[in-house]
């Protein structure tokens, strides 16, 4: 069971990183859409 318990702390930073990456992608895509909107007007 020791190996199983060791995996729990490792999975937490991975989740935080995925959440951070998701946030960055959403922000970048949103800013790109805004730039295109201003360029077209």
Short mmCIF file of C-alpha atoms in Angstrom, two decimals:
data_model
loop_
_atom_site.label_atom_id
_atom_site.label_comp_id
_atom_site.label_asym_id
_atom_site.label_seq_id
_atom_site.Cartn_x
_atom_site.Cartn_y
_atom_site.Cartn_z
CA UNK A 1 0.00 0.00 0.00
CA UNK A 2 3.00 2.32 0.41
CA UNK A 3 3.42 2.81 -3.33
CA UNK A 4 -0.26 3.68 -3.62
CA UNK A 5 -0.10 6.32 -0.90
CA UNK A 6 3.00 7.88 -2.48
CA UNK A 7 1.07 8.59 -5.67
CA UNK A 8 -1.52 10.81 -3.98
CA UNK A 9 0.69 13.90 -3.42
CA UNK A 10 2.02 13.63 -6.98
CA UNK A 11 -1.44 13.76 -8.56
CA UNK A 12 -2.28 17.09 -6.92
CA UNK A 13 0.30 19.29 -8.72
CA UNK A 14 -0.61 17.62 -12.00
CA UNK A 15 -4.25 18.64 -11.52
CA UNK A 16 -3.21 22.20 -10.66
CA UNK A 17 -1.00 22.35 -13.74
CA UNK A 18 -3.78 21.08 -16.00
CA UNK A 19 -6.15 23.66 -14.53
CA UNK A 20 -3.54 26.37 -15.06
CA UNK A 21 -2.89 25.25 -18.64
CA UNK A 22 -6.63 25.20 -19.34
CA UNK A 23 -6.93 28.73 -17.94
CA UNK A 24 -4.02 29.98 -20.06
CA UNK A 25 -5.41 28.43 -23.24
CA UNK A 26 -8.84 29.94 -22.60
CA UNK A 27 -7.34 33.37 -21.93
CA UNK A 28 -5.12 33.29 -25.03
CA UNK A 29 -7.94 32.13 -27.29
CA UNK A 30 -10.21 34.86 -25.91
CA UNK A 31 -7.58 37.55 -26.50
CA UNK A 32 -6.98 36.30 -30.04
CA UNK A 33 -10.71 36.53 -30.78
CA UNK A 34 -10.76 40.07 -29.39
CA UNK A 35 -7.80 41.06 -31.59
CA UNK A 36 -9.49 39.66 -34.69
CA UNK A 37 -12.72 41.44 -33.79
CA UNK A 38 -10.91 44.79 -33.51
CA UNK A 39 -8.94 44.17 -36.70
CA UNK A 40 -12.10 43.44 -38.70
CA UNK A 41 -14.00 46.49 -37.50
#
